[in-house]
mmCIF file of C-alpha atoms in Angstrom:
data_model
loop_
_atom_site.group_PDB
_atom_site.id
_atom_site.type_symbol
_atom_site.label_atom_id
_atom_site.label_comp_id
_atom_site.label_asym_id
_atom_site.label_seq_id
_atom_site.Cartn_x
_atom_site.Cartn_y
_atom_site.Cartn_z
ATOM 1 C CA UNK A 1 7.610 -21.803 4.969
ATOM 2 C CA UNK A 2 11.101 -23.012 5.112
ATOM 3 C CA UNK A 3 14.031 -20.659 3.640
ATOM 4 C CA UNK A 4 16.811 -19.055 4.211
ATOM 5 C CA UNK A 5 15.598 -17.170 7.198
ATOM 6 C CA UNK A 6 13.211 -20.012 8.838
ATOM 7 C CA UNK A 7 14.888 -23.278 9.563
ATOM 8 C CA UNK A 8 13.827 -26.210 11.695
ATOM 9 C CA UNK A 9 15.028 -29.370 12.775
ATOM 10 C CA UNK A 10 11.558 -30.786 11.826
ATOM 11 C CA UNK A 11 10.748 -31.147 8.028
ATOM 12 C CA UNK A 12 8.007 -28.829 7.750
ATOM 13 C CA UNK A 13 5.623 -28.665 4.389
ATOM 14 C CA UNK A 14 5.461 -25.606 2.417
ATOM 15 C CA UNK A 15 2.141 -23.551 1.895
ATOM 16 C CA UNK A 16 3.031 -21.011 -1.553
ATOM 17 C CA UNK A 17 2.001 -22.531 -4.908
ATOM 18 C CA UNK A 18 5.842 -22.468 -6.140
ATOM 19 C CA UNK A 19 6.670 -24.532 -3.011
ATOM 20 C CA UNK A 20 10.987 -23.851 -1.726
ATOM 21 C CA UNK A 21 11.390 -21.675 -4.987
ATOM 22 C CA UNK A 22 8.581 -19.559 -3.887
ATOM 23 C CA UNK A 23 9.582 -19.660 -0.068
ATOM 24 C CA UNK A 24 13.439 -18.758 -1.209
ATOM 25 C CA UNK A 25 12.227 -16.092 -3.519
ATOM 26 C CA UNK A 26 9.761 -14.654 -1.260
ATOM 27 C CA UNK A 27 12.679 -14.700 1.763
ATOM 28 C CA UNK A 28 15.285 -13.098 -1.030
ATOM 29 C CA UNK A 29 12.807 -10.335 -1.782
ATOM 30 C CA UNK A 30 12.041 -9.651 1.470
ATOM 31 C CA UNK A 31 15.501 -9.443 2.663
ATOM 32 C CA UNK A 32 16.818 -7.244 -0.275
ATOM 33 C CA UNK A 33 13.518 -4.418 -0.588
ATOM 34 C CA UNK A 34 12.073 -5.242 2.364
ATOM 35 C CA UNK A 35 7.847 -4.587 2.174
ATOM 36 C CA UNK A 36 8.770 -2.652 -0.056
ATOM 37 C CA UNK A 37 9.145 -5.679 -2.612
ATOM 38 C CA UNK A 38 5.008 -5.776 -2.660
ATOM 39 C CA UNK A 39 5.239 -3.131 -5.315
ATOM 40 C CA UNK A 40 6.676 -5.724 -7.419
ATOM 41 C CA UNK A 41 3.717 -7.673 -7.356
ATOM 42 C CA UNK A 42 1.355 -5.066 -9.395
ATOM 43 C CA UNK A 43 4.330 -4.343 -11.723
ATOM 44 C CA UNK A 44 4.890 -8.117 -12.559
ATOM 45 C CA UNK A 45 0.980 -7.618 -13.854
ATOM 46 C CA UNK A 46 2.066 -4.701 -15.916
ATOM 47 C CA UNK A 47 4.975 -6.727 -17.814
ATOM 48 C CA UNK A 48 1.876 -9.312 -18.363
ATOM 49 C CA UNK A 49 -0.532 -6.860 -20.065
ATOM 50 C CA UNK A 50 2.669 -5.043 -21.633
ATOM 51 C CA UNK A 51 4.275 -8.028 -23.484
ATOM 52 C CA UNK A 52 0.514 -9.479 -23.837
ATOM 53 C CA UNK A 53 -0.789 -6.652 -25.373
ATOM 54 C CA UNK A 54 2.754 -5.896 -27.142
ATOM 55 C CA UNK A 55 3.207 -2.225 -25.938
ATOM 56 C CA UNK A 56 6.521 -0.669 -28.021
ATOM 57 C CA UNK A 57 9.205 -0.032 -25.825
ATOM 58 C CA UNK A 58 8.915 3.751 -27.007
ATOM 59 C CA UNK A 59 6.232 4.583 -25.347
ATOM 60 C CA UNK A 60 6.526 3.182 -22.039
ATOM 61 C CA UNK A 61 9.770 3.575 -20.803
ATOM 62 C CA UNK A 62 8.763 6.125 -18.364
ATOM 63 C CA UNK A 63 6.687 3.875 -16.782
ATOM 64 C CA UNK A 64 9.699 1.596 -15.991
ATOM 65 C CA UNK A 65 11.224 4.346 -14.473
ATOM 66 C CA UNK A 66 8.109 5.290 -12.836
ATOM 67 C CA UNK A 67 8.194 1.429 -11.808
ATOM 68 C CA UNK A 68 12.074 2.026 -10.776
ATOM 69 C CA UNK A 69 10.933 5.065 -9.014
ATOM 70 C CA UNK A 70 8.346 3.594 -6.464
ATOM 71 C CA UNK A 71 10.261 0.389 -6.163
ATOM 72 C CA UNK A 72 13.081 2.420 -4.502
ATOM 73 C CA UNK A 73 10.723 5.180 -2.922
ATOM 74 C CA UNK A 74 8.742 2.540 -1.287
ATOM 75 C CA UNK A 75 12.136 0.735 -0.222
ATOM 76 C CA UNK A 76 12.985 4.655 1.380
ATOM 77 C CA UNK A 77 9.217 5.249 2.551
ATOM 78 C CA UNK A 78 10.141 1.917 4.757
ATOM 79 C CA UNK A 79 13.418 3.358 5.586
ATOM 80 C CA UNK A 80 12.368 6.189 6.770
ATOM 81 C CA UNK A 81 9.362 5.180 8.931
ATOM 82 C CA UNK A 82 11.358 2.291 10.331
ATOM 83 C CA UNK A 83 8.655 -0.607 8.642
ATOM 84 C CA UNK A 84 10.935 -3.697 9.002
ATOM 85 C CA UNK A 85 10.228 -7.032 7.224
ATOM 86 C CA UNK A 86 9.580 -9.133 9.868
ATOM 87 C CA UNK A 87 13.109 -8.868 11.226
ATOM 88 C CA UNK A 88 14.761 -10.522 7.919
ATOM 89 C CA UNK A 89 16.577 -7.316 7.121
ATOM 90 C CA UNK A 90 16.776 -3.539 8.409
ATOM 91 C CA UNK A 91 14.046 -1.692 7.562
ATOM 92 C CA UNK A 92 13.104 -0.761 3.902
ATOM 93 C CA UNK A 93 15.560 -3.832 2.896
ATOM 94 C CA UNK A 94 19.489 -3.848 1.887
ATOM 95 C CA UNK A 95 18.521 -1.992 -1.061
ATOM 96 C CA UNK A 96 16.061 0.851 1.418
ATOM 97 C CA UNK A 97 19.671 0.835 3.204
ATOM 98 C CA UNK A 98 21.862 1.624 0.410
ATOM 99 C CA UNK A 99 19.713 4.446 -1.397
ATOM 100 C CA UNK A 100 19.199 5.857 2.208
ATOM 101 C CA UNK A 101 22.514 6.748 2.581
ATOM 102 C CA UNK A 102 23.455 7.902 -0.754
ATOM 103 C CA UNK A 103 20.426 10.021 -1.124
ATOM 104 C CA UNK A 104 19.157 11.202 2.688
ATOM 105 C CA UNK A 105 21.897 11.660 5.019
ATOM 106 C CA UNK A 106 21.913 14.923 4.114
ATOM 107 C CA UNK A 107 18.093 15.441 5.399
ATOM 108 C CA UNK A 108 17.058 15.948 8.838
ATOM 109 C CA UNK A 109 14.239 12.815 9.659
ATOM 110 C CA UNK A 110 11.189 15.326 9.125
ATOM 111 C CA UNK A 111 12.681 16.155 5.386
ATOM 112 C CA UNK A 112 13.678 12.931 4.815
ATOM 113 C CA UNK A 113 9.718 11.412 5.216
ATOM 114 C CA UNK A 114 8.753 14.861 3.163
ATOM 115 C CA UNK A 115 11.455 13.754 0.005
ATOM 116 C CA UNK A 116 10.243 10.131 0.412
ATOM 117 C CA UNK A 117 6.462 11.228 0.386
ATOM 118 C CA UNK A 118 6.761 13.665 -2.956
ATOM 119 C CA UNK A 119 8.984 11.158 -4.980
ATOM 120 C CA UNK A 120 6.759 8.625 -3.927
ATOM 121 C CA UNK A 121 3.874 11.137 -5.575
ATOM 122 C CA UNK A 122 5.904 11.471 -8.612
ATOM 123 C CA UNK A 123 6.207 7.548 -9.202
ATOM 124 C CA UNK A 124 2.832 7.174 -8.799
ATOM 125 C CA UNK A 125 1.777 9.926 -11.590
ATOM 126 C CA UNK A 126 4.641 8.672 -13.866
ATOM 127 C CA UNK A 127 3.042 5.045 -13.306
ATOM 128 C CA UNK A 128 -0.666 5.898 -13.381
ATOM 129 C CA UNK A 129 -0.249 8.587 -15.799
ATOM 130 C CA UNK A 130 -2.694 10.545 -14.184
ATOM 131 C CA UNK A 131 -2.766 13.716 -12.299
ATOM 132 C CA UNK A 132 -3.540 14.145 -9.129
ATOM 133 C CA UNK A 133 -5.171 17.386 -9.797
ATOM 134 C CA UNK A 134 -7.521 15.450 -11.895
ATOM 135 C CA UNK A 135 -8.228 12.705 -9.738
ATOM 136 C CA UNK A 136 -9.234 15.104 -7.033
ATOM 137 C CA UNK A 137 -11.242 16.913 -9.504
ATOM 138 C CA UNK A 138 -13.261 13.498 -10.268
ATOM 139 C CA UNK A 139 -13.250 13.560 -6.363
ATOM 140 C CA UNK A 140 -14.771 16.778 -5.896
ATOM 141 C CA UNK A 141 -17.269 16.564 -8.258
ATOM 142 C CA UNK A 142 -18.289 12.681 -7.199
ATOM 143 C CA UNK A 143 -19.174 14.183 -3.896
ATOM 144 C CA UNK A 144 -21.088 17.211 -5.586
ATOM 145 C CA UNK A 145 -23.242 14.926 -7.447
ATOM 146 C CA UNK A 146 -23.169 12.480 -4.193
ATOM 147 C CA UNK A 147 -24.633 15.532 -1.654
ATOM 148 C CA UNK A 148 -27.484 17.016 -3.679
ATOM 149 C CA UNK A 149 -30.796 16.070 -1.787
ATOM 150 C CA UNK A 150 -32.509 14.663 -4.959
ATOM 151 C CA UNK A 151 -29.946 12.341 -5.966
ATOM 152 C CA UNK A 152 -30.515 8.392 -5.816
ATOM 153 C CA UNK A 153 -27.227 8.097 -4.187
ATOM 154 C CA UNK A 154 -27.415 10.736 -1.243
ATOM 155 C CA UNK A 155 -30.429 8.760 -0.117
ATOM 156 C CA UNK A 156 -28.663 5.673 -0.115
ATOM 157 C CA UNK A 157 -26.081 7.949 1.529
ATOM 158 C CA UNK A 158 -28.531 9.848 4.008
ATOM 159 C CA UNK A 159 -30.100 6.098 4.749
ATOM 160 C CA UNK A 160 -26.967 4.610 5.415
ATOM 161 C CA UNK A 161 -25.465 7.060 7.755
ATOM 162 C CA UNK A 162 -29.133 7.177 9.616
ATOM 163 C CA UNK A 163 -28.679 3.241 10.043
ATOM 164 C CA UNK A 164 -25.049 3.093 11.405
ATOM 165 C CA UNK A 165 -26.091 6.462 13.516
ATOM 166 C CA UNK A 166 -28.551 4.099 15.176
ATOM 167 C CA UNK A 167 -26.902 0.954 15.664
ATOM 168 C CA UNK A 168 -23.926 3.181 17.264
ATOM 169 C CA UNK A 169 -26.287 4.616 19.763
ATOM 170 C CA UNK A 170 -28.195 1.428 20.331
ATOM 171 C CA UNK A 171 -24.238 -0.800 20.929
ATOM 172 C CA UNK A 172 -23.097 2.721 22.852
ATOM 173 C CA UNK A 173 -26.473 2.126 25.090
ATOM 174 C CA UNK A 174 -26.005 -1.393 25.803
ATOM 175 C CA UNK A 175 -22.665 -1.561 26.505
ATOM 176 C CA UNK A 176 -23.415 1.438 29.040
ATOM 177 C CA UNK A 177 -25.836 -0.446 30.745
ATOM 178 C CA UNK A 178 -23.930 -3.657 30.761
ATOM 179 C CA UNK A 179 -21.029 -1.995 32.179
ATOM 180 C CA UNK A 180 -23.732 -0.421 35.268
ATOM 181 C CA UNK A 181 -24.614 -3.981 35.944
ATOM 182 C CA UNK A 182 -21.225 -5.129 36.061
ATOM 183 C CA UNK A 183 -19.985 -2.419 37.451
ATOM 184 C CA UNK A 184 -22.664 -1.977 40.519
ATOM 185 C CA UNK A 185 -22.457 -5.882 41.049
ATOM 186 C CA UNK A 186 -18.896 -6.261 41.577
ATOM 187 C CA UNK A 187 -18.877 -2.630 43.809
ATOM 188 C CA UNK A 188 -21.798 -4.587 46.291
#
């Protein structure tokens, strides 16, 4: 689509719902959070079920700064691994930029992913309000339940992994013998 970033001599159509607001919007996202700017797209569906259902302020502020938080951990997570935004802006956007060297350039690059990482963690429990403890509790016992021999799902388990086990070896046998004939034809 046509913005800031992509220009042509040629008038080209635009493919977004929201047409050149979308495309300049998108481009002005891009270029100021980099891919980090996705986040915003599940926390735009929070601030619909929060002023649908009318949440009170009160009680969810720290989930905006949850929201706050992995906006600008995600804009440092980019940062850090060098994840660029399809060469609009430096990696992690101008914002990734600007918190980057306010709050790392005091880390090495290994402690700087391991900061980014662990407040990325935090956001995520602050937004999900959920620990992770628990959730690999729920984990651990899923696959309890999952692995005893006389439950409904560890045959659908045990059949599955006999199926792909066979079409792996039967693909792995054909493409060994394809690669004989191909092989031994073009060596005659």
């Amino acid at each position: 689509d046509p913005s800031w970033w992509h220009q042509s001599t040629q008038h080209m159509a635009y493919h977004n719902i929201f047409e050149g607001a979308g495309s300049y919007c998108s481009a002005f996202l891009l270029y100021l959070f980099g891919k980090g700017s996705y986040v915003l797209i599940p926390f735009f569906a929070y601030l619909v079920l929060f002023f649908y259902f009318q949440y009170p302020i009160k009680k969810e502020w720290d989930r905006f700064l949850g929201w706050f938080l992995l906006l600008t951990s995600s804009c440092l997570f980019c940062y850090a691994f060098s994840i660029d935004s399809f060469q609009l802006s430096p990696a992690g956007g101008v914002y990734g930029v600007v918190f980057a060297r306010l709050f790392l350039q005091s880390f090495d690059v290994i402690a700087q992913k391991i900061v980014v990482c662990f407040m990325m963690m935090i956001s995520i429990i602050i937004v999900l309000q959920i620990s992770f403890f628990q959730l690999l509790q729920f984990i651990r016992h899923f696959f309890i339940y999952a692995l005893q021999p006389n439950s409904v799902f560890a045959y659908i388990l045990y059949a599955a992994v006999f199926i792909l086990r066979s079409v792996v070896w039967v693909v792995s046998f054909i493409v060994v013998k394809i690669y004989a004939i191909l092989s031994g034809a073009m060596v005659k």
